[in-house]
XYZ file of C-alpha atoms in Angstrom:
733
model
C 73.298 -152.753 -70.418
C 77.004 -153.566 -70.245
C 78.541 -156.512 -68.393
C 81.758 -155.284 -66.822
C 83.400 -158.345 -65.285
C 82.683 -161.695 -63.693
C 85.139 -164.029 -62.007
C 84.626 -166.892 -59.525
C 86.140 -166.712 -56.084
C 85.295 -166.223 -52.451
C 87.632 -163.354 -51.435
C 88.693 -160.174 -53.288
C 92.220 -160.332 -54.676
C 94.373 -158.732 -57.387
C 94.273 -160.476 -60.749
C 96.757 -159.106 -63.285
C 95.718 -159.403 -66.930
C 98.798 -161.427 -67.738
C 97.740 -164.304 -65.497
C 94.273 -165.079 -66.841
C 95.413 -168.479 -68.153
C 96.479 -169.336 -64.631
C 93.013 -168.375 -63.381
C 91.370 -170.600 -65.974
C 93.580 -173.497 -64.873
C 92.635 -172.918 -61.239
C 88.963 -172.822 -62.193
C 89.318 -176.135 -64.001
C 91.009 -177.612 -60.928
C 88.105 -176.473 -58.770
C 85.619 -178.139 -61.127
C 87.578 -181.412 -61.040
C 87.795 -181.247 -57.234
C 84.050 -180.688 -57.043
C 83.395 -183.721 -59.185
C 85.649 -185.832 -56.962
C 83.837 -184.586 -53.830
C 80.478 -185.520 -55.371
C 81.617 -189.099 -55.465
C 82.482 -188.977 -51.780
C 79.176 -187.681 -50.371
C 76.566 -184.958 -50.618
C 74.050 -183.063 -48.483
C 70.635 -184.275 -49.591
C 68.205 -182.094 -47.577
C 67.943 -179.560 -44.755
C 64.753 -179.206 -42.681
C 63.693 -177.745 -39.329
C 61.125 -178.483 -36.636
C 60.461 -178.488 -32.885
C 61.152 -181.114 -30.235
C 60.587 -180.739 -26.462
C 60.229 -176.981 -26.843
C 63.587 -176.631 -28.688
C 64.283 -175.994 -32.358
C 65.956 -178.882 -34.196
C 67.597 -178.701 -37.644
C 67.790 -182.022 -39.538
C 70.640 -182.353 -42.072
C 70.530 -185.521 -44.197
C 73.545 -186.725 -46.233
C 73.909 -189.454 -48.841
C 76.628 -191.208 -46.844
C 76.766 -191.939 -43.079
C 78.743 -189.364 -41.097
C 81.803 -190.799 -39.385
C 82.269 -187.830 -37.026
C 80.708 -184.534 -36.082
C 81.540 -181.760 -38.564
C 83.819 -178.915 -37.486
C 81.761 -176.009 -36.170
C 82.224 -172.443 -35.029
C 79.868 -169.654 -33.956
C 79.628 -165.926 -34.691
C 77.932 -163.675 -32.168
C 77.233 -160.607 -34.341
C 75.456 -161.432 -36.567
C 74.288 -164.606 -34.847
C 75.400 -167.586 -36.942
C 76.466 -171.227 -36.575
C 78.772 -172.604 -39.283
C 79.207 -176.372 -39.942
C 81.927 -177.677 -42.298
C 81.372 -181.033 -44.086
C 84.635 -182.269 -45.682
C 84.549 -184.155 -49.008
C 80.878 -183.253 -49.416
C 78.898 -181.452 -52.126
C 75.564 -179.651 -52.215
C 72.833 -181.901 -53.612
C 69.898 -179.830 -52.365
C 69.818 -177.739 -55.523
C 69.606 -174.527 -53.440
C 72.152 -172.074 -52.124
C 69.717 -170.423 -49.685
C 66.970 -172.292 -47.818
C 64.407 -169.987 -46.190
C 63.085 -171.381 -42.874
C 61.683 -168.377 -40.901
C 60.714 -170.573 -37.993
C 61.397 -169.743 -34.366
C 64.946 -168.459 -33.985
C 66.170 -169.829 -37.347
C 65.789 -167.461 -40.306
C 67.557 -169.294 -43.122
C 70.341 -171.731 -44.040
C 73.126 -170.971 -46.543
C 74.647 -173.987 -48.340
C 78.061 -173.035 -49.765
C 80.178 -175.510 -51.731
C 83.847 -174.727 -52.399
C 87.249 -176.426 -52.322
C 85.936 -179.980 -52.010
C 83.835 -179.236 -48.926
C 80.421 -177.798 -48.096
C 79.671 -175.262 -45.393
C 76.219 -174.843 -43.834
C 75.625 -171.456 -42.208
C 72.615 -171.264 -39.873
C 71.403 -167.637 -39.769
C 69.764 -166.978 -36.384
C 67.777 -164.123 -34.899
C 69.927 -164.221 -31.757
C 72.783 -166.288 -30.386
C 71.704 -169.395 -28.417
C 73.425 -172.558 -27.146
C 73.268 -175.566 -29.460
C 73.965 -179.293 -29.446
C 74.882 -181.653 -32.330
C 74.122 -185.380 -32.610
C 74.786 -187.900 -35.399
C 72.372 -190.734 -36.178
C 73.568 -192.612 -39.251
C 73.464 -190.271 -42.234
C 71.471 -187.599 -40.328
C 72.960 -184.762 -38.269
C 70.644 -183.160 -35.693
C 71.446 -179.598 -34.511
C 69.377 -178.615 -31.436
C 68.968 -174.911 -30.631
C 68.241 -174.564 -26.931
C 65.641 -171.815 -26.667
C 64.016 -170.533 -23.434
C 60.667 -172.296 -22.712
C 57.958 -170.677 -24.821
C 54.996 -171.653 -26.909
C 56.314 -173.034 -30.196
C 55.081 -170.916 -33.111
C 53.297 -172.515 -35.998
C 55.641 -173.941 -38.615
C 56.222 -171.794 -41.645
C 54.963 -172.939 -44.988
C 58.441 -172.379 -46.445
C 60.902 -174.963 -47.647
C 61.918 -177.675 -45.245
C 59.358 -177.039 -42.431
C 58.475 -180.256 -40.570
C 58.239 -181.764 -37.069
C 60.374 -184.593 -35.720
C 61.975 -185.830 -32.516
C 65.711 -185.996 -32.036
C 65.820 -186.941 -28.366
C 66.061 -184.911 -25.161
C 67.613 -181.435 -25.216
C 70.317 -180.192 -22.903
C 68.913 -178.132 -19.984
C 70.137 -176.438 -16.815
C 72.552 -173.616 -16.161
C 76.334 -173.622 -15.964
C 78.646 -171.359 -13.996
C 81.358 -169.145 -15.470
C 84.858 -170.201 -14.466
C 86.761 -166.910 -14.715
C 86.641 -163.318 -16.003
C 89.933 -161.669 -16.966
C 91.045 -158.499 -18.739
C 94.238 -157.901 -20.716
C 95.743 -155.338 -23.055
C 95.984 -156.512 -26.657
C 97.672 -155.247 -29.787
C 97.084 -151.632 -30.872
C 95.989 -150.794 -27.295
C 92.892 -152.986 -27.621
C 91.075 -154.125 -24.493
C 90.615 -157.920 -24.373
C 87.927 -159.292 -22.070
C 88.449 -163.042 -21.626
C 85.664 -165.171 -20.142
C 86.137 -168.846 -19.307
C 82.812 -170.582 -19.973
C 81.548 -173.632 -18.151
C 79.955 -174.942 -21.351
C 81.344 -174.297 -24.864
C 77.773 -174.167 -26.228
C 76.715 -171.264 -23.987
C 74.712 -168.653 -25.892
C 76.070 -165.096 -25.885
C 74.131 -161.913 -26.650
C 76.152 -158.756 -27.422
C 74.531 -155.378 -27.952
C 75.712 -151.755 -27.764
C 74.118 -149.494 -25.138
C 75.064 -145.877 -25.772
C 78.850 -145.690 -25.386
C 78.883 -149.023 -23.552
C 78.602 -152.701 -24.454
C 76.328 -155.249 -22.799
C 77.325 -158.923 -22.969
C 74.831 -161.490 -21.652
C 75.585 -165.193 -21.218
C 72.357 -167.170 -21.466
C 71.420 -169.813 -18.904
C 74.527 -169.280 -16.803
C 75.295 -168.417 -13.188
C 77.952 -166.156 -11.669
C 79.951 -167.352 -8.636
C 80.227 -164.945 -5.708
C 83.952 -164.480 -6.283
C 83.322 -163.102 -9.799
C 80.568 -160.643 -8.838
C 82.704 -157.544 -8.899
C 83.529 -154.360 -10.754
C 86.892 -154.238 -12.536
C 88.529 -150.827 -12.933
C 90.831 -151.284 -15.957
C 91.597 -147.624 -16.666
C 95.317 -148.168 -16.033
C 95.571 -150.582 -19.010
C 95.305 -147.618 -21.437
C 92.512 -149.093 -23.583
C 89.084 -147.701 -24.559
C 87.590 -149.859 -21.773
C 87.233 -148.155 -18.400
C 85.260 -150.571 -16.217
C 83.760 -154.068 -16.461
C 80.866 -154.883 -14.104
C 79.653 -158.479 -13.699
C 76.169 -159.101 -12.269
C 73.612 -161.905 -12.133
C 70.241 -161.085 -13.745
C 67.770 -163.950 -13.555
C 69.220 -166.941 -15.404
C 71.758 -164.758 -17.213
C 75.184 -163.351 -16.387
C 75.447 -159.733 -17.497
C 78.722 -157.906 -18.221
C 78.532 -154.125 -18.608
C 81.626 -152.869 -20.462
C 81.942 -149.081 -20.074
C 84.060 -147.450 -22.775
C 85.284 -143.991 -23.695
C 85.961 -142.249 -27.000
C 85.248 -143.722 -30.439
C 85.651 -147.507 -30.579
C 84.762 -150.701 -32.376
C 84.428 -154.248 -31.078
C 84.787 -157.831 -32.223
C 84.069 -161.132 -30.486
C 84.936 -164.761 -31.037
C 84.776 -168.020 -29.125
C 87.284 -170.862 -29.024
C 86.153 -173.946 -27.130
C 85.432 -172.749 -23.549
C 87.016 -169.318 -24.014
C 85.029 -166.270 -25.100
C 87.035 -163.173 -26.117
C 85.674 -159.646 -26.604
C 88.044 -157.062 -28.070
C 87.376 -153.312 -27.942
C 89.772 -151.101 -29.883
C 89.887 -147.369 -30.518
C 88.948 -145.926 -33.904
C 91.897 -143.943 -35.219
C 91.634 -141.374 -38.035
C 92.880 -142.804 -41.344
C 94.903 -140.193 -43.286
C 94.254 -142.122 -46.512
C 90.505 -141.705 -46.254
C 89.273 -138.826 -48.383
C 85.677 -139.061 -47.209
C 84.908 -139.186 -43.489
C 81.987 -141.560 -43.270
C 81.411 -145.242 -42.608
C 84.451 -147.413 -42.051
C 85.866 -148.938 -45.245
C 87.377 -152.405 -45.081
C 88.225 -153.152 -48.731
C 91.690 -153.895 -50.038
C 93.634 -150.736 -50.857
C 94.360 -149.707 -54.436
C 95.913 -146.740 -56.268
C 94.296 -145.042 -59.295
C 95.766 -142.323 -61.509
C 93.765 -141.512 -64.658
C 93.310 -138.481 -66.860
C 89.911 -138.068 -68.523
C 89.028 -141.765 -68.299
C 85.602 -143.067 -69.226
C 83.508 -143.945 -66.178
C 82.645 -147.373 -67.625
C 86.319 -148.201 -68.053
C 87.030 -147.023 -64.515
C 84.336 -149.315 -63.151
C 85.882 -152.138 -65.226
C 89.198 -151.579 -63.422
C 87.506 -151.835 -60.010
C 85.684 -154.994 -61.145
C 88.980 -156.612 -62.183
C 90.501 -155.701 -58.831
C 87.639 -156.897 -56.591
C 86.264 -159.908 -58.531
C 82.811 -158.390 -58.202
C 80.334 -158.504 -61.083
C 79.543 -154.897 -62.045
C 76.717 -154.088 -64.441
C 76.232 -150.549 -65.791
C 73.193 -149.147 -67.608
C 73.341 -147.305 -70.919
C 72.675 -144.030 -69.115
C 76.027 -144.172 -67.311
C 78.117 -141.726 -69.341
C 80.945 -139.239 -68.899
C 84.649 -139.040 -68.173
C 86.529 -138.569 -64.929
C 90.010 -137.493 -63.856
C 91.211 -138.776 -60.490
C 94.308 -139.668 -58.531
C 93.922 -141.955 -55.512
C 96.774 -143.598 -53.623
C 96.342 -146.496 -51.200
C 92.581 -146.031 -50.850
C 90.206 -148.909 -49.952
C 88.415 -150.015 -53.116
C 84.943 -149.572 -51.551
C 85.843 -145.978 -50.640
C 87.155 -145.366 -54.185
C 83.879 -146.723 -55.595
C 81.859 -144.379 -53.381
C 83.975 -141.418 -54.529
C 83.458 -142.286 -58.197
C 79.701 -142.755 -57.819
C 79.326 -139.539 -55.828
C 81.314 -137.546 -58.409
C 79.023 -138.600 -61.289
C 75.729 -138.613 -59.332
C 75.476 -142.398 -59.635
C 74.036 -144.989 -57.311
C 74.369 -148.732 -56.925
C 72.228 -151.700 -55.968
C 74.085 -154.725 -54.587
C 72.778 -158.272 -54.754
C 75.192 -160.942 -53.576
C 78.446 -160.334 -55.480
C 76.715 -158.405 -58.278
C 76.764 -154.583 -58.268
C 74.427 -152.687 -60.577
C 75.409 -149.075 -61.307
C 72.947 -146.496 -62.640
C 72.122 -142.782 -62.137
C 70.541 -142.035 -58.768
C 67.416 -140.595 -60.352
C 66.936 -143.781 -62.340
C 67.361 -146.003 -59.288
C 64.980 -143.812 -57.283
C 62.377 -143.959 -60.055
C 62.703 -147.750 -60.200
C 62.317 -148.021 -56.431
C 59.209 -145.808 -56.519
C 57.731 -147.822 -59.382
C 58.471 -151.044 -57.503
C 56.652 -149.721 -54.447
C 53.627 -148.806 -56.571
C 53.607 -152.257 -58.140
C 53.900 -153.865 -54.703
C 50.994 -151.755 -53.458
C 48.822 -152.709 -56.440
C 49.704 -156.374 -56.051
C 48.808 -156.127 -52.377
C 45.398 -154.735 -53.331
C 44.838 -157.685 -55.680
C 46.443 -160.390 -53.573
C 43.969 -162.900 -52.046
C 43.323 -162.553 -48.327
C 44.170 -165.189 -45.743
C 42.954 -165.647 -42.192
C 45.262 -166.722 -39.392
C 44.437 -167.403 -35.747
C 46.863 -166.373 -33.005
C 46.397 -167.774 -29.513
C 47.884 -165.485 -26.881
C 49.528 -166.772 -23.723
C 50.253 -163.576 -21.783
C 48.903 -160.543 -23.669
C 45.193 -159.665 -23.781
C 43.456 -160.180 -27.107
C 41.502 -156.900 -27.023
C 44.674 -154.887 -26.341
C 46.526 -156.548 -29.234
C 43.623 -155.890 -31.615
C 43.477 -152.263 -30.501
C 47.174 -151.888 -31.336
C 46.757 -153.588 -34.715
C 43.964 -151.181 -35.610
C 45.756 -148.132 -34.249
C 45.804 -145.391 -36.904
C 47.823 -142.194 -37.181
C 47.178 -138.972 -39.083
C 49.613 -138.373 -41.940
C 50.821 -135.552 -44.125
C 49.633 -132.585 -46.054
C 46.728 -131.617 -43.844
C 44.566 -134.273 -45.529
C 44.116 -136.122 -42.245
C 44.489 -139.455 -44.042
C 44.570 -142.533 -41.843
C 47.130 -145.290 -42.384
C 47.271 -148.504 -40.349
C 50.626 -149.400 -38.909
C 50.482 -153.193 -39.214
C 47.354 -154.063 -41.227
C 46.686 -153.164 -44.837
C 43.598 -151.235 -45.892
C 41.851 -154.553 -46.562
C 42.991 -156.184 -43.332
C 40.923 -156.724 -40.214
C 41.445 -158.110 -36.716
C 38.917 -159.577 -34.267
C 39.501 -160.436 -30.603
C 37.814 -163.371 -28.883
C 38.037 -162.538 -25.176
C 36.638 -165.900 -24.070
C 39.502 -167.924 -25.578
C 42.011 -165.009 -25.708
C 42.558 -165.486 -29.438
C 43.067 -162.969 -32.245
C 41.670 -163.606 -35.732
C 43.569 -161.614 -38.390
C 42.571 -161.437 -42.048
C 45.045 -159.824 -44.454
C 47.505 -160.486 -47.267
C 50.330 -162.962 -46.476
C 52.991 -160.240 -46.314
C 51.113 -158.313 -43.623
C 50.324 -161.540 -41.760
C 54.063 -162.136 -41.480
C 54.475 -158.704 -39.853
C 51.576 -159.398 -37.484
C 53.081 -162.771 -36.566
C 56.421 -161.159 -35.728
C 54.702 -158.427 -33.694
C 52.657 -160.913 -31.646
C 55.722 -163.083 -31.075
C 57.481 -160.104 -29.517
C 54.649 -158.722 -27.375
C 53.200 -162.043 -26.187
C 55.735 -162.583 -23.436
C 55.404 -162.746 -19.636
C 55.944 -159.542 -17.696
C 58.481 -159.572 -14.902
C 57.203 -158.964 -11.380
C 58.514 -156.309 -8.999
C 57.969 -156.112 -5.221
C 58.176 -152.594 -3.806
C 58.460 -151.941 -0.083
C 58.362 -148.442 1.409
C 59.242 -147.451 4.967
C 58.018 -144.225 6.544
C 59.955 -143.674 9.781
C 58.830 -140.936 12.192
C 61.150 -140.188 15.126
C 60.436 -137.786 17.995
C 62.776 -136.620 20.764
C 61.860 -134.140 23.516
C 63.538 -132.680 26.625
C 62.237 -130.164 29.187
C 63.515 -128.565 32.380
C 61.685 -126.147 34.756
C 62.694 -124.487 38.034
C 60.627 -122.049 40.161
C 60.366 -120.583 43.690
C 57.780 -119.170 46.104
C 58.945 -117.070 49.049
C 56.743 -115.645 51.819
C 56.513 -114.761 55.519
C 54.173 -113.363 58.227
C 54.234 -111.819 61.734
C 51.570 -113.560 63.858
C 51.814 -111.152 66.720
C 49.415 -108.856 64.979
C 47.072 -111.732 64.244
C 46.924 -113.893 67.406
C 49.589 -112.715 69.810
C 47.563 -109.817 71.269
C 44.273 -111.694 71.701
C 43.156 -112.932 75.136
C 43.292 -116.637 75.700
C 46.369 -117.175 73.502
C 49.749 -117.425 75.082
C 52.954 -116.137 73.611
C 56.231 -117.808 74.398
C 57.504 -121.305 74.728
C 60.376 -122.919 72.887
C 61.268 -122.140 69.273
C 59.972 -124.704 66.821
C 60.760 -125.505 63.177
C 57.958 -127.015 61.144
C 58.289 -128.322 57.516
C 55.117 -128.173 55.519
C 53.683 -126.917 52.258
C 51.602 -124.137 53.897
C 50.839 -122.490 57.204
C 48.071 -124.995 57.922
C 50.525 -127.401 59.556
C 52.083 -124.584 61.568
C 48.728 -123.389 62.903
C 48.030 -126.930 63.988
C 51.313 -126.934 65.920
C 50.408 -123.703 67.703
C 46.917 -125.000 68.493
C 45.389 -122.429 66.145
C 43.915 -124.796 63.561
C 40.541 -123.142 63.911
C 41.909 -120.177 61.949
C 44.223 -121.653 59.240
C 46.435 -119.366 57.288
C 47.394 -120.494 53.715
C 50.688 -119.780 52.067
C 48.894 -117.852 49.352
C 48.177 -115.164 51.904
C 51.819 -114.664 52.771
C 53.827 -115.004 49.496
C 55.673 -111.887 48.484
C 57.624 -113.759 45.712
C 55.364 -116.037 43.585
C 57.388 -117.453 40.626
C 56.628 -121.168 40.589
C 57.596 -123.526 37.786
C 55.146 -124.127 34.948
C 52.232 -126.332 35.807
C 53.429 -129.159 33.554
C 55.847 -130.237 30.845
C 54.636 -132.829 28.337
C 51.517 -133.326 30.484
C 53.639 -134.178 33.559
C 52.824 -132.657 36.970
C 55.501 -130.477 38.539
C 56.967 -131.845 41.811
C 57.366 -129.330 44.688
C 59.197 -129.037 48.005
C 58.317 -126.438 50.697
C 60.080 -125.263 53.861
C 58.463 -123.144 56.632
C 60.272 -121.694 59.661
C 58.186 -120.769 62.753
C 59.222 -118.985 65.938
C 56.494 -119.245 68.653
C 58.242 -116.807 70.944
C 58.293 -114.113 68.323
C 55.165 -115.269 66.466
C 56.989 -114.870 63.107
C 56.969 -117.179 60.050
C 59.149 -117.720 56.973
C 57.856 -119.852 54.036
C 59.967 -121.150 51.021
C 58.629 -123.433 48.211
C 60.757 -124.817 45.343
C 59.269 -126.490 42.253
C 61.444 -128.297 39.676
C 60.970 -130.797 36.818
C 63.173 -132.471 34.204
C 61.411 -134.455 31.429
C 62.938 -136.601 28.659
C 60.899 -138.536 26.011
C 61.706 -140.450 22.797
C 59.403 -142.134 20.289
C 59.473 -143.827 16.868
C 56.716 -144.862 14.426
C 57.482 -147.107 11.431
C 54.947 -147.613 8.631
C 55.922 -150.201 5.989
C 53.503 -150.730 3.085
C 54.490 -153.432 0.569
C 53.047 -154.268 -2.865
C 53.837 -156.546 -5.843
C 53.068 -155.564 -9.444
C 54.258 -156.309 -12.969
C 56.600 -154.238 -15.082
C 55.087 -150.907 -16.246
C 51.802 -151.562 -14.387
C 50.565 -149.024 -11.852
C 49.611 -150.373 -8.417
C 48.389 -148.822 -5.159
C 47.800 -149.944 -1.573
C 46.294 -147.858 1.235
C 44.979 -148.144 4.790
C 43.267 -145.548 6.958
C 40.026 -143.601 7.470
C 37.657 -141.899 5.079
C 36.251 -138.653 6.507
C 32.980 -137.090 5.371
C 31.601 -133.662 6.221
C 29.058 -131.192 4.893
C 30.250 -128.182 2.977
C 28.013 -125.389 1.776
C 28.539 -124.426 -1.849
C 26.863 -122.282 -4.478
C 25.833 -124.123 -7.628
C 25.750 -122.811 -11.210
C 22.194 -121.476 -10.686
C 23.332 -119.337 -7.747
C 21.569 -121.521 -5.170
C 23.241 -122.537 -1.923
C 23.316 -126.231 -1.136
C 25.084 -128.620 1.238
C 27.457 -131.062 -0.409
C 29.023 -134.103 1.203
C 32.806 -133.892 0.821
C 35.006 -136.947 1.314
C 38.693 -136.813 2.160
C 41.106 -139.635 2.970
C 43.284 -139.771 6.049
C 45.320 -142.883 5.323
C 48.664 -144.517 4.563
C 49.053 -144.798 0.756
C 51.695 -146.281 -1.566
C 51.159 -145.729 -5.294
C 53.922 -146.893 -7.653
C 54.661 -147.690 -11.315
C 57.893 -149.705 -11.810
C 59.953 -150.016 -14.987
C 62.747 -152.586 -15.288
C 65.608 -151.123 -17.335
C 67.881 -153.175 -19.634
C 70.706 -152.690 -17.118
C 68.713 -154.564 -14.439
C 67.830 -151.481 -12.378
C 64.288 -150.410 -11.521
C 62.888 -146.974 -12.402
C 60.111 -146.074 -9.949
C 57.445 -143.405 -10.319
C 55.905 -143.436 -6.843
C 53.775 -141.500 -4.426
C 53.795 -142.217 -0.675
C 51.513 -140.419 1.805
C 50.627 -140.665 5.491
C 47.836 -138.262 6.470
C 46.395 -138.201 10.001
C 43.377 -136.477 11.504
C 44.434 -133.863 14.060
C 41.119 -132.172 14.834
C 37.757 -130.928 13.672
C 37.259 -127.246 12.846
C 34.233 -125.283 11.767
C 35.431 -125.631 8.170
C 35.831 -129.414 8.426
C 38.458 -131.992 9.423
C 42.042 -130.861 9.899
C 44.788 -133.205 8.622
C 48.509 -133.543 9.279
C 49.889 -134.234 5.795
C 53.094 -136.200 5.142
C 53.527 -136.837 1.421
C 56.238 -137.434 -1.190
C 55.934 -137.879 -4.950
C 59.016 -138.523 -7.093
C 60.712 -140.642 -9.756
C 63.911 -142.471 -8.852
C 66.140 -145.254 -10.250
C 67.216 -147.944 -7.778
C 69.369 -151.068 -8.058
C 67.553 -154.365 -7.889
C 67.304 -155.172 -4.164
C 68.846 -151.834 -3.179
C 67.409 -149.304 -0.742
C 67.340 -145.560 -1.273
C 66.061 -142.711 0.896
C 63.788 -140.624 -1.293
C 62.885 -137.908 1.218
C 63.292 -136.563 4.727
C 61.927 -133.733 6.903
C 63.709 -132.601 10.055
C 62.234 -130.158 12.586
C 63.909 -128.872 15.750
C 62.396 -126.454 18.289
C 64.164 -124.985 21.348
C 62.622 -122.635 23.949
C 64.346 -120.885 26.903
C 62.157 -118.770 29.257
C 63.330 -116.819 32.343
C 60.844 -114.894 34.557
C 62.287 -112.827 37.444
C 61.693 -109.969 39.846
C 63.378 -106.818 38.565
C 66.598 -105.863 40.359
C 66.304 -108.669 42.938
C 66.520 -111.333 40.239
C 69.873 -109.964 39.109
C 71.545 -110.320 42.515
C 74.237 -113.013 42.326
C 73.280 -116.360 43.986
C 70.388 -114.910 45.999
C 68.809 -113.725 42.767
C 67.817 -117.359 42.027
C 65.162 -117.027 44.763
C 63.452 -114.424 42.628
C 63.487 -116.313 39.217
C 61.696 -119.085 37.390
C 63.306 -120.913 34.413
C 61.707 -123.120 31.732
C 63.825 -124.830 29.015
C 62.250 -127.116 26.351
C 63.760 -128.825 23.292
C 61.924 -131.003 20.741
C 63.062 -132.779 17.543
C 60.849 -134.387 14.897
C 62.184 -136.269 11.866
C 60.432 -138.042 8.958
C 62.444 -140.402 6.687
C 61.072 -142.301 3.672
C 62.906 -145.346 2.265
C 61.994 -147.531 -0.730
C 63.306 -150.963 -1.775
C 62.386 -152.619 -5.130
C 63.088 -156.305 -5.732
C 62.697 -157.942 -9.157
C 61.090 -161.341 -8.615
C 62.416 -164.230 -10.659
C 59.969 -166.596 -12.278
C 58.471 -168.850 -9.632
C 59.539 -166.613 -6.720
C 56.910 -165.982 -4.037
C 56.892 -162.535 -2.381
C 57.593 -162.692 1.343
């Protein structure tokens, strides 16, 4: 193998061949400065543990610290950097693996007479620093959770550094400005400079969450920033539990960066512009630009040039052969390296600042051989047993997932476990809700990470549905009866009855009253005997009796009668029925609530043997709400629900008859919002006119020969649903 180049330094820079003596002098100066810093102080040890539910990192120095070291945070990836001036690294390690809680590892970097400690985190969290003599305590404020068992790695221990900071702080302001190169700058004034920030992409948008913070009412708004001419279109600020959530909606191709200075957090979103100097459209290149112009140059020599330019250590294998002709102008060095490797079918493996170059086939063969060796070592590695106590998940469900197997490749129907090795096993103890896992240490680490992620409390959702039934009805009826008689042919010619006397007018509903007036009550005559127009109003509207008025005219001298009866009704009715089932369930868990009657009846059926038998059939006539909620990352609730209200309307020879009102759908609703998921509207109008032909068409007088009935009815069914995400400790009302 051939060593191409090696040169100390932190950042890539040009190093002309004519200035190597200057580089050696600078290197000597760095060595002298390091020796002077060693005399001033050194970092002796770095360890981690838990105190009051928070992670605490203990940094011990040889000399007492006079002040807190300068610190800054990086959101993506999540890191905390601490600078110790006039201090060297006496731990003997450049990387300390912790793998405990939220802390993955600690980098100890010594350069320029100072030492920088970089805490590599799984996610960004608030932190607090405290000096006690020659010990610096860094407290990571995690949400309350069961502290995982300490890792057996370097520096794992338990100690107490005092109480941790708790409570939530409010954001002071949210502002948006246009930056350089048409970049959108979102500026957030924090209430606490140690507030944790979580940034993650969501499709074409960005989600920024501030941990353990609150949002004042004046800042709960949606900013439309389209007029600024940046990739950002809108910024929506909402409160989600104990977090403030900013949804940044963007357009086009963009990239983002974030930094924090004291109480000010800045997020910049800028558009990605095509680079005319890029020959290969692929990942973004950020290396310093260089120009290359060679004719038939050896690939090894070309890699040597890139090594001199970048200060990277490049190692090539003996199988790297061949010449190359290329001309590149103002191309990032990492892009130029990719072009060279692609042209000669080469690959690279990068470790720190060392790049190893070899043919792709050789690297692939080495990777395959390494996997085979790892698999064989796993088969020979001694097994260990670890016990996991679950707080929220069920032990039998976790074990079922650990043992879940999937069919793989080639039609061989081979089974491969997802988390456990072929020698691994898992047992659930339902009484104590513990899982006993036996496997190699590498697989146990995967199981530990899986359980840490799934053993978390589920959020609760309260769903309330409202089924509103409204009815409105109106009816109007008008009818007439008209009749008359000549009594001379009935009583006027009989002996003993006188004819004459004064004319009288009697008002009654029939001739019975008139016969009583004429002293002829012994032979009553009803109006039914005399009607020659009989078109009364309908007997009832909405089960209401029809009111009537009758007028009879009687002339005793002429013994003649005239009878007129009018019937009319106007009916108006309104009604409303509201059914409101309510239920509380956890995220992604199906729940149902119902109330009503269960109807049973006999039904004759023919079985498989051809025999007829009576079977009891059961149907439900009830109010039912069946729902499965899902809380989305944006804070909304996705509902798969079914709501029914069935009522018994009668019994037929075939069995009960039901009026069915039912809806089944899937809908996304804002937390605490209300949406109408369905509605049925029915309207019925009826106009009836009965009349005597010809006479009923006579103007004005034709109304005496007609009957009219007008009815109008409206029925409407509306279904509303309201989901509310319950915060921890909230009681459903």
